[in-house]
Short mmCIF file of C-alpha atoms in Angstrom, two decimals:
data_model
loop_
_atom_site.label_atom_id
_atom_site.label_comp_id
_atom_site.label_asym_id
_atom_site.label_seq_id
_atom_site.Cartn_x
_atom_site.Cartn_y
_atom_site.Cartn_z
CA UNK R 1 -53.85 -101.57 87.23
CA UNK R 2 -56.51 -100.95 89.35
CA UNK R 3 -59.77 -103.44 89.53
CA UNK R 4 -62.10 -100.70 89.36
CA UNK R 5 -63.38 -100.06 86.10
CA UNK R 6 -63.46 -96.69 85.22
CA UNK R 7 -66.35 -94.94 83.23
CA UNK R 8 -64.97 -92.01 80.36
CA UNK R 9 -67.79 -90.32 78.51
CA UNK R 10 -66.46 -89.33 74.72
CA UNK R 11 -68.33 -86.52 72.82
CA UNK R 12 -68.30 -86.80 69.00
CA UNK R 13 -67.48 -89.91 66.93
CA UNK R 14 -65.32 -88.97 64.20
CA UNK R 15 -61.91 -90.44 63.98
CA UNK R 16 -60.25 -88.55 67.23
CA UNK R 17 -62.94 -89.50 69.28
CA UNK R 18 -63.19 -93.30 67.64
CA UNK R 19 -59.68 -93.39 68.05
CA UNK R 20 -59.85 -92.46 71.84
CA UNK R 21 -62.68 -94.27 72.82
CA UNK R 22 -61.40 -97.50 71.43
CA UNK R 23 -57.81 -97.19 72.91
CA UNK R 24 -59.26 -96.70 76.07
CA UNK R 25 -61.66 -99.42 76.24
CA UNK R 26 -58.77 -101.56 74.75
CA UNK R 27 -57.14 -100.84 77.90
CA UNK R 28 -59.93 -101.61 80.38
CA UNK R 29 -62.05 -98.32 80.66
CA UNK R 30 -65.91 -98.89 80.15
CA UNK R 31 -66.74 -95.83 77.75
CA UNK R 32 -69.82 -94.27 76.93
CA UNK R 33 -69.53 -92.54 73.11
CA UNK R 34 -72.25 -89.61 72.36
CA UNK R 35 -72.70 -88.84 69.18
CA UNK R 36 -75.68 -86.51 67.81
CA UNK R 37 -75.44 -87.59 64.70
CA UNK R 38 -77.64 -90.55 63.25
CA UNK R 39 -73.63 -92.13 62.61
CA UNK R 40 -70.25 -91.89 63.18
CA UNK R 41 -67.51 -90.32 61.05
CA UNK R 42 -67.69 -86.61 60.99
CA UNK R 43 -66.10 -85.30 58.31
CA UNK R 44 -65.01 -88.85 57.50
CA UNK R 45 -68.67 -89.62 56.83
CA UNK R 46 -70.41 -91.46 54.12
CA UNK R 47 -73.58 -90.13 52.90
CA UNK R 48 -76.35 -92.74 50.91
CA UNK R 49 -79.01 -91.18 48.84
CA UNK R 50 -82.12 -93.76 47.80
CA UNK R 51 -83.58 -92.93 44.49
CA UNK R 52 -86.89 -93.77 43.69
CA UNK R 53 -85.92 -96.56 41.08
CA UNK R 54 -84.63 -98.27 44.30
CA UNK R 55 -80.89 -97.55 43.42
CA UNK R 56 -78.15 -96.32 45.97
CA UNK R 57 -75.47 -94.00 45.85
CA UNK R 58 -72.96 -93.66 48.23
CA UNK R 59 -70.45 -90.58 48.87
CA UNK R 60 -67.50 -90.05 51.13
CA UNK R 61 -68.48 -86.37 50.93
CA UNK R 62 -66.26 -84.76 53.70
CA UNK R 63 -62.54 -86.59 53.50
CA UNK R 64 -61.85 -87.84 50.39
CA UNK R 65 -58.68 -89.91 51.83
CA UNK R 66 -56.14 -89.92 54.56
CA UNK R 67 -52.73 -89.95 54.29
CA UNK R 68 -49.60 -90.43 57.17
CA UNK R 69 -46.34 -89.62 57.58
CA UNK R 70 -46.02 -90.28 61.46
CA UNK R 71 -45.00 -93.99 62.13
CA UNK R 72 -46.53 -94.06 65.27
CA UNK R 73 -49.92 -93.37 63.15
CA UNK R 74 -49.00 -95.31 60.31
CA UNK R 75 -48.66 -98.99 62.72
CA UNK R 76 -52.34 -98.16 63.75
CA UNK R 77 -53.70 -97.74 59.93
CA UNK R 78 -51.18 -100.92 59.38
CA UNK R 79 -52.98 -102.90 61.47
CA UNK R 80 -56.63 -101.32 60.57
CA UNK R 81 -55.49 -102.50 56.70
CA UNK R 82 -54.93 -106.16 58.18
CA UNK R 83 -58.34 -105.95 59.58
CA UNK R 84 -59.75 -104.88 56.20
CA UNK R 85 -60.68 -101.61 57.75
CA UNK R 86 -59.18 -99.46 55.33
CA UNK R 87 -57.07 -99.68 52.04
CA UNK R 88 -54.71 -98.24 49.60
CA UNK R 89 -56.50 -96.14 46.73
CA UNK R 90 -54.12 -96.72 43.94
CA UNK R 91 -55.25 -93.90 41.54
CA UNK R 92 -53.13 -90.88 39.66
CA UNK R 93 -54.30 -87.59 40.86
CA UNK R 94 -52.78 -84.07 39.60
CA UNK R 95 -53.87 -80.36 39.61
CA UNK R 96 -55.73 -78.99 36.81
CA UNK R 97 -55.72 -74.96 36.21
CA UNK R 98 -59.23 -73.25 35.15
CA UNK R 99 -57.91 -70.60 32.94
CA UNK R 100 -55.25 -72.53 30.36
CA UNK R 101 -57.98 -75.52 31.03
CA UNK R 102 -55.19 -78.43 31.13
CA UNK R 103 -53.96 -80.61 33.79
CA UNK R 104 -50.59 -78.79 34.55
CA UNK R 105 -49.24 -81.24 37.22
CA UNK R 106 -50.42 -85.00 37.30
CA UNK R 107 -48.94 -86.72 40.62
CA UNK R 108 -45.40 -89.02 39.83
CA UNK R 109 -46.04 -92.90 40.78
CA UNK R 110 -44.13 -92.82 44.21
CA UNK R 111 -45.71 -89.74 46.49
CA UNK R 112 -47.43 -90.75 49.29
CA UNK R 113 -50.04 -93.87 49.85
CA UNK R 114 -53.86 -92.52 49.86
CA UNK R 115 -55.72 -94.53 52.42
CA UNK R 116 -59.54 -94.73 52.21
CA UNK R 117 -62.20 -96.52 54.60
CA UNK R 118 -63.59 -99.78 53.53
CA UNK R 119 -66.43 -99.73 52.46
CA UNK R 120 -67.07 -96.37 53.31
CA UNK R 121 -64.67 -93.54 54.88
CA UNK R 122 -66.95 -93.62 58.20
CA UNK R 123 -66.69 -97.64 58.05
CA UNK R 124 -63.51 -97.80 60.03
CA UNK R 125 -64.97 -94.92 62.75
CA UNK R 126 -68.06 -97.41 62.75
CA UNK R 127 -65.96 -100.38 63.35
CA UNK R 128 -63.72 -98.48 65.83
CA UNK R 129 -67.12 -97.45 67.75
CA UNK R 130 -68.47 -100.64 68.14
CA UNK R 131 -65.73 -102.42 69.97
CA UNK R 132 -65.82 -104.19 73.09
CA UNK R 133 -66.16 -101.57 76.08
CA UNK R 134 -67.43 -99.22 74.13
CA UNK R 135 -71.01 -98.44 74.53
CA UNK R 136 -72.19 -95.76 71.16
CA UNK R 137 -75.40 -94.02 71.50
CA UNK R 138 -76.19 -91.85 68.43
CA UNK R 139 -78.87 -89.27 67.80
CA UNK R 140 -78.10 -88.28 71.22
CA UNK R 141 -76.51 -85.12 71.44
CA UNK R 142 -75.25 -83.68 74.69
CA UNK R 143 -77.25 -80.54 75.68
CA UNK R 144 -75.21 -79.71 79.16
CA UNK R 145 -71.58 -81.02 80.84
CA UNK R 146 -71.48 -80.37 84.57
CA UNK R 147 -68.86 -80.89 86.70
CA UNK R 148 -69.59 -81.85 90.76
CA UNK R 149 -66.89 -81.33 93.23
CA UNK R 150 -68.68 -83.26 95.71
CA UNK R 151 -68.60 -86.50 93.08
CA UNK R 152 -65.40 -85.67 91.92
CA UNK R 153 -66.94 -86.70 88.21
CA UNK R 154 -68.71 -85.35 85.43
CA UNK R 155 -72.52 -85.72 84.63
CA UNK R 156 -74.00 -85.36 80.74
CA UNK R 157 -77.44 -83.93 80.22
CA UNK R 158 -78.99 -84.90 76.89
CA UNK R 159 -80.81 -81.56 74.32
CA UNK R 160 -83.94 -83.18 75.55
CA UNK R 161 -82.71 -82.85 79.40
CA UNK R 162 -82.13 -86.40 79.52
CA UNK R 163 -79.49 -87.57 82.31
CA UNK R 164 -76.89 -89.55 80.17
CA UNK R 165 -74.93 -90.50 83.40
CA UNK R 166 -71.61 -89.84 85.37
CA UNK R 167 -68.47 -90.13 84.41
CA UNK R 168 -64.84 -90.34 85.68
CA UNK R 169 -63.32 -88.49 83.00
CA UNK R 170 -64.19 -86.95 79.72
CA UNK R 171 -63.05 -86.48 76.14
CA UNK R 172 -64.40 -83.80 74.18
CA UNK R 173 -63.66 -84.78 70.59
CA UNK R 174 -66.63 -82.78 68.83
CA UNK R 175 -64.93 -79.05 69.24
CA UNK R 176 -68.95 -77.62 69.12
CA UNK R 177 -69.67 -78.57 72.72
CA UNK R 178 -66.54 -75.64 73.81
CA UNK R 179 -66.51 -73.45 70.79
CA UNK R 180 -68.79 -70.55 70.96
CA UNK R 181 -69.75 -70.94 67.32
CA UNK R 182 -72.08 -73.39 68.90
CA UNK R 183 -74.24 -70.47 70.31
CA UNK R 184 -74.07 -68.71 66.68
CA UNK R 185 -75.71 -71.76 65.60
CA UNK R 186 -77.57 -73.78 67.61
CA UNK R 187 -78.86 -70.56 69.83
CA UNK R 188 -78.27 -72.24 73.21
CA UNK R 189 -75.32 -71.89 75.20
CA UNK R 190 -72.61 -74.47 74.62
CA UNK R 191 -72.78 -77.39 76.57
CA UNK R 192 -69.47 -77.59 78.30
CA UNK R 193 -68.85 -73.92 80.63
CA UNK R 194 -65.24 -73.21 79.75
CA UNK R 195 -65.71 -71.54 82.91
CA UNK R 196 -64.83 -74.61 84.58
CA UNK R 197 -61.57 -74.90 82.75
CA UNK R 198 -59.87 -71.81 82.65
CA UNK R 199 -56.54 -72.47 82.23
CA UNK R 200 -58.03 -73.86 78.79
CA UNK R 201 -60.49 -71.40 77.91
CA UNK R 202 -58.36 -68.67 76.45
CA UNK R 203 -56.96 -71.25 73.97
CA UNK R 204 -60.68 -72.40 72.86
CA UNK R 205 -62.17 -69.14 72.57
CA UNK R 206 -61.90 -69.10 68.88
CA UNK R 207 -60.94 -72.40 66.79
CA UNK R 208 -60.97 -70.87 63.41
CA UNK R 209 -62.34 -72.82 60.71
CA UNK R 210 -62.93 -72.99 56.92
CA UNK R 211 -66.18 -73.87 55.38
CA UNK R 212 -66.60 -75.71 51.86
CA UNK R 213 -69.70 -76.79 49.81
CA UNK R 214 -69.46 -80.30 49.06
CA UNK R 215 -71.17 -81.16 45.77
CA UNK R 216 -72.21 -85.15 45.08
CA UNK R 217 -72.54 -86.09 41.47
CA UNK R 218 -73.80 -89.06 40.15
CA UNK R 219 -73.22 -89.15 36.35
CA UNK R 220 -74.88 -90.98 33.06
CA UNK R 221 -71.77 -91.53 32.04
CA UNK R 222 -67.76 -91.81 32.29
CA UNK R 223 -65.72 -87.98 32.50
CA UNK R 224 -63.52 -89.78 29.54
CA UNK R 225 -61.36 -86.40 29.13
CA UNK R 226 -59.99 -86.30 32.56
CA UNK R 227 -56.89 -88.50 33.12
CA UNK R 228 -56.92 -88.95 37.06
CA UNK R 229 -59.22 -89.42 39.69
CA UNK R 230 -58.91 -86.83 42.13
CA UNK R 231 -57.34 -83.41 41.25
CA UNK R 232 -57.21 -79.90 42.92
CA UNK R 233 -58.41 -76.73 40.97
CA UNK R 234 -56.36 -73.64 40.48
CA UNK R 235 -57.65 -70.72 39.23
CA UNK R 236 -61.20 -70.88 40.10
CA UNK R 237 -63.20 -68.94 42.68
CA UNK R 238 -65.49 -71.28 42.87
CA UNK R 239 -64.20 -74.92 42.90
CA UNK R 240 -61.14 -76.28 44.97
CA UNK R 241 -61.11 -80.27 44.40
CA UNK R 242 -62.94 -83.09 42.70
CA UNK R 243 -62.41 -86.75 43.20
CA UNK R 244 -64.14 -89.51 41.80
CA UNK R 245 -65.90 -91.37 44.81
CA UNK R 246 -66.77 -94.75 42.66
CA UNK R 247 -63.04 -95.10 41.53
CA UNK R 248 -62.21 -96.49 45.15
CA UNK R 249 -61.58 -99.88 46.45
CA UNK R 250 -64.84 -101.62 47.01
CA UNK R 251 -66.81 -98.97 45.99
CA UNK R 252 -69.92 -99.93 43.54
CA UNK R 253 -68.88 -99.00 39.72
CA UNK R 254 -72.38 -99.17 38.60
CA UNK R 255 -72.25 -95.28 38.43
CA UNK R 256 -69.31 -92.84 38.15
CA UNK R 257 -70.04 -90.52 41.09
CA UNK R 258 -67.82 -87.72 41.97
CA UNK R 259 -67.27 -85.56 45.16
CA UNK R 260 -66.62 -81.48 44.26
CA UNK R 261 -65.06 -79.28 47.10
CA UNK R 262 -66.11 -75.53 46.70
CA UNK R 263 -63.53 -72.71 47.50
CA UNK R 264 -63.15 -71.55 50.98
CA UNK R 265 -64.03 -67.96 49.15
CA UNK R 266 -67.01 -69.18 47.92
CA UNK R 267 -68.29 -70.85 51.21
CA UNK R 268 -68.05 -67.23 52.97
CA UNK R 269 -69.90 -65.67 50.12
CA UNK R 270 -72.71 -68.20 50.36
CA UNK R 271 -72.49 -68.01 54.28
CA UNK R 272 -72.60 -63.97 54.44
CA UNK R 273 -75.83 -64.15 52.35
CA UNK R 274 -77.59 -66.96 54.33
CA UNK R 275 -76.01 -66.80 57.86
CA UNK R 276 -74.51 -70.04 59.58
CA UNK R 277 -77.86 -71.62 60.27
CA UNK R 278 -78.64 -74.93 58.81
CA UNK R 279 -78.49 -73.80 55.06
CA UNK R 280 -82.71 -74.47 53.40
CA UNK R 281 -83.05 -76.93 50.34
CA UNK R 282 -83.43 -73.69 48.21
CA UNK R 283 -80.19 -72.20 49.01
CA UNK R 284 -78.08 -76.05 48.70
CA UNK R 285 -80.35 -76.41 44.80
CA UNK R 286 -78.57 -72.91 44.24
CA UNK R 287 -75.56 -74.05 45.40
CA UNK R 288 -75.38 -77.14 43.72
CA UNK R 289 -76.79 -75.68 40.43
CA UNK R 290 -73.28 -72.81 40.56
CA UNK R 291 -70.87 -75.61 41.92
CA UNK R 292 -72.14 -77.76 38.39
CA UNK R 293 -71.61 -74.95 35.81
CA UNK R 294 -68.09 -73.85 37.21
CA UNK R 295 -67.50 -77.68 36.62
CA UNK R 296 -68.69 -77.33 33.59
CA UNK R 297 -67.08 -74.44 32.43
CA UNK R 298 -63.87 -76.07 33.06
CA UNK R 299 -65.07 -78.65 29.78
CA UNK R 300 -64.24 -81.89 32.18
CA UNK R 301 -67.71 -82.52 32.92
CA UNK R 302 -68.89 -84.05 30.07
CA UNK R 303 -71.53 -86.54 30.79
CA UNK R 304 -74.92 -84.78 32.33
CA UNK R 305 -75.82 -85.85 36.08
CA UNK R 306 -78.96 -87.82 36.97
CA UNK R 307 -78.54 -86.57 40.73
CA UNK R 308 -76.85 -84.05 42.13
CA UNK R 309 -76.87 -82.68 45.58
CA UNK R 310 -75.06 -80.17 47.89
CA UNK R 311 -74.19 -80.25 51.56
CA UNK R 312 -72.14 -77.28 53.81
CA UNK R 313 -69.16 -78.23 55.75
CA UNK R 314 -69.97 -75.32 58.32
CA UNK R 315 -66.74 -76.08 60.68
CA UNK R 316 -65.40 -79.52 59.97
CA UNK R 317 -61.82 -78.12 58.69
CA UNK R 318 -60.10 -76.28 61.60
CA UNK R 319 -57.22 -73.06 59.94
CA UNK R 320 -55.22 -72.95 62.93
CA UNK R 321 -53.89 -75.67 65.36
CA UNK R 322 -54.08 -74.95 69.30
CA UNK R 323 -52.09 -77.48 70.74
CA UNK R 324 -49.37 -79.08 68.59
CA UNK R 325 -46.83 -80.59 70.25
CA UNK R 326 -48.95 -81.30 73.19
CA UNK R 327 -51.43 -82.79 70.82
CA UNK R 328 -54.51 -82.63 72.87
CA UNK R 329 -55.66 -80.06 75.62
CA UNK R 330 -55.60 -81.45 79.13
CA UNK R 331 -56.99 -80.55 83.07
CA UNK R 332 -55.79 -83.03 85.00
CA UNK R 333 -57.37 -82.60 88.05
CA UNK R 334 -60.81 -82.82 86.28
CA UNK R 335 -59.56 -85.24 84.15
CA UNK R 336 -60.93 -84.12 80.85
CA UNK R 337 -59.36 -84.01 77.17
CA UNK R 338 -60.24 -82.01 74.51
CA UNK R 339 -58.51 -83.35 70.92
CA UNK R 340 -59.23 -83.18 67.50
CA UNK R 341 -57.48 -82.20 64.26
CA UNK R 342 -57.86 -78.66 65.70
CA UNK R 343 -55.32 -79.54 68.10
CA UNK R 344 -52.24 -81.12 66.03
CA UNK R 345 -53.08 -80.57 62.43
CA UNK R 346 -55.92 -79.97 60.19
CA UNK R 347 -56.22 -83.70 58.73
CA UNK R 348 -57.12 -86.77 59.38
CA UNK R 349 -53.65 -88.10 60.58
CA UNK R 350 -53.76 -84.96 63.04
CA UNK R 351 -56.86 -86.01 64.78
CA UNK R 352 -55.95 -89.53 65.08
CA UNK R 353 -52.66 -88.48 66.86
CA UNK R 354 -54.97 -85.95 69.32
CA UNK R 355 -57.62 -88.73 69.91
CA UNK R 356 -54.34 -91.39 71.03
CA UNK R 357 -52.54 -88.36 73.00
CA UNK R 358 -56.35 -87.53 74.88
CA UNK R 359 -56.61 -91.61 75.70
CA UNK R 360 -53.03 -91.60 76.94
CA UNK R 361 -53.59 -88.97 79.37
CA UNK R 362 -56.64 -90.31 80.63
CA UNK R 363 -55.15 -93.35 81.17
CA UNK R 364 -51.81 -92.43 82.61
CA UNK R 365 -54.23 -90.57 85.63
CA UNK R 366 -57.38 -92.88 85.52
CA UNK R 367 -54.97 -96.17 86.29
CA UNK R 368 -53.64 -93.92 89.46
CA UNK R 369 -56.95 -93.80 91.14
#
């Protein structure tokens, strides 16, 4: 291995880009994490309301749970659970069907282990962020990727124009700084030129996604009548999964809080009335209010909420895969990676395998110099 440490500049901190940034600093690369968020996690993130009594709720409102089947991926989570970095939710869950208003399926005893973060879901991309060699900046979003010939490295300009530094390679975990939906959104051109990649571009031109209203319920007391903790919804226009957040290990059980995923169908509706901007408290209070009564309708809410809340998933859960058995997209000559759960599949297992296949390739080329 070569003595000179090499600098890698990761974009995004949910788990592909944890992942990546901590196998590579494992393996002696000094990396520099950007993350415009105020934490890690992504769609694996935890969000904490404060009441005014003082009380605190917590909700793993994007992934509810993770599970794996690859056994490459399943030795990392094996030794993340011997850390205490995540662990088995032992719960029943089943599929409930809106028009007979039964459970029609409830899960049998030996499908597949549910793995959750501990304490939180965005815990273990916390604790993956904050190991040695790793240097995590958040509420620093990059504004502007260049690449210089002369320098034979990349350079990150901050939203603010801030110079975040230059790098020898770079990992592009957070699919908004190459997707053009950033412009749709953000009104600014998006950050990385695919320009400068063109033997990737034509695979990143569109990364089609599904968006979902996530609803957060905290509730006076116990849904007695339902006889699992997490279900799916059939039948409904509206509503495509609930799980009770406050039935996991080590969560608080002062409260029974529970996490409602809207319809993909409903998400569009919502969307082609308001645009993809950042959604106003108004329109989340009317979303919240219609994601409650189809609930309710369904008679398994039976216990009234004391809060109640509503956030849009606007591109967190890719439909399509664009690089599969390749698992990440790679230039090597300008040494960058692009990976995510775009790229392999569209869970969390899928971007943990793109975030090790984008720090393999970095490495394999970054050791050669």
């Amino acid at each position: 291995m070569s003595a000179v440490v090499h600098k890698v500049a990761v974009v995004g901190s949910g788990i592909s880009g944890a992942v990546c940034a901590s196998s590579l600093a494992r393996n002696g690369i000094s990396v520099s994490l950007f993350e415009s968020a105020r934490g890690p996690g992504g769609r694996m993130s935890q969000r904490r309301e404060s009441l005014e009594d003082g009380k605190e709720l917590f909700f793993d409102h994007g992934a509810p749970y993770f599970t794996v089947t690859d056994p490459n991926v399943l030795s990392i989570v094996e030794e993340w659970e011997s850390r205490g970095l995540v662990d088995e939710w032992k719960e029943t869950f089943g599929t409930f069907d809106c028009i007979s208003k039964e459970f029609v399926e409830i899960e049998k005893e030996e499908s597949s282990k549910k793995y959750v973060g501990i304490p939180g879901m965005n815990s273990l991309c916390r604790a993956l962020c904050h190991e040695p060699g790793v240097e995590s900046k958040f509420g620093i979003g990059v504004g502007k990727v260049q690449w210089s010939a002369d320098m034979n490295s990349w350079s990150l300009i901050g939203f603010n124009g801030q110079f975040l530094g230059n790098f020898d390679g770079l990992v592009a975990s957070d699919k908004n700084i190459v997707s053009p939906r950033f412009a749709d959104v953000m009104g600014q051109p998006t950050p990385l030129d695919m320009n400068l990649l063109p033997q990737l571009a034509g695979r990143l031109q569109e990364i089609p996604v599904r968006s979902c209203f996530a609803l957060m319920l905290a509730l006076v007391g116990p849904l007695l009548s339902i006889p699992v903790k997490g279900f799916s919804f059939t039948n409904s226009e509206v509503l495509s999964s609930a799980f009770c957040d406050s039935s996991k290990p080590e969560r608080s059980d002062k409260s029974e809080c529970w996490v409602l995923h809207s319809t993909e169908k409903y998400a569009n509706k919502v969307i082609s009335q308001f645009g993809l901007k950042k959604p106003s408290n108004a329109t989340l209070t009317k979303v919240a209010e219609e994601l409650l009564q189809e609930f309710q309708r369904t008679g398994l809410c039976t216990s009234q909420p004391y809060f109640m809340k509503a956030h849009r998933w606007g591109s967190a859960f890719p439909a399509a895969s664009i690089a599969r058995e390749e698992k990440c997209l790679w230039d090597r000559k300008k040494r960058v990676a692009i990976c995510g759960d775009f790229c392999v599949s569209p869970t969390v297992e899928g971007a943990i395998c793109s975030g090790m296949a984008a720090s393999y390739k970095l490495l394999e080329i970054l050791n050669c110099l």
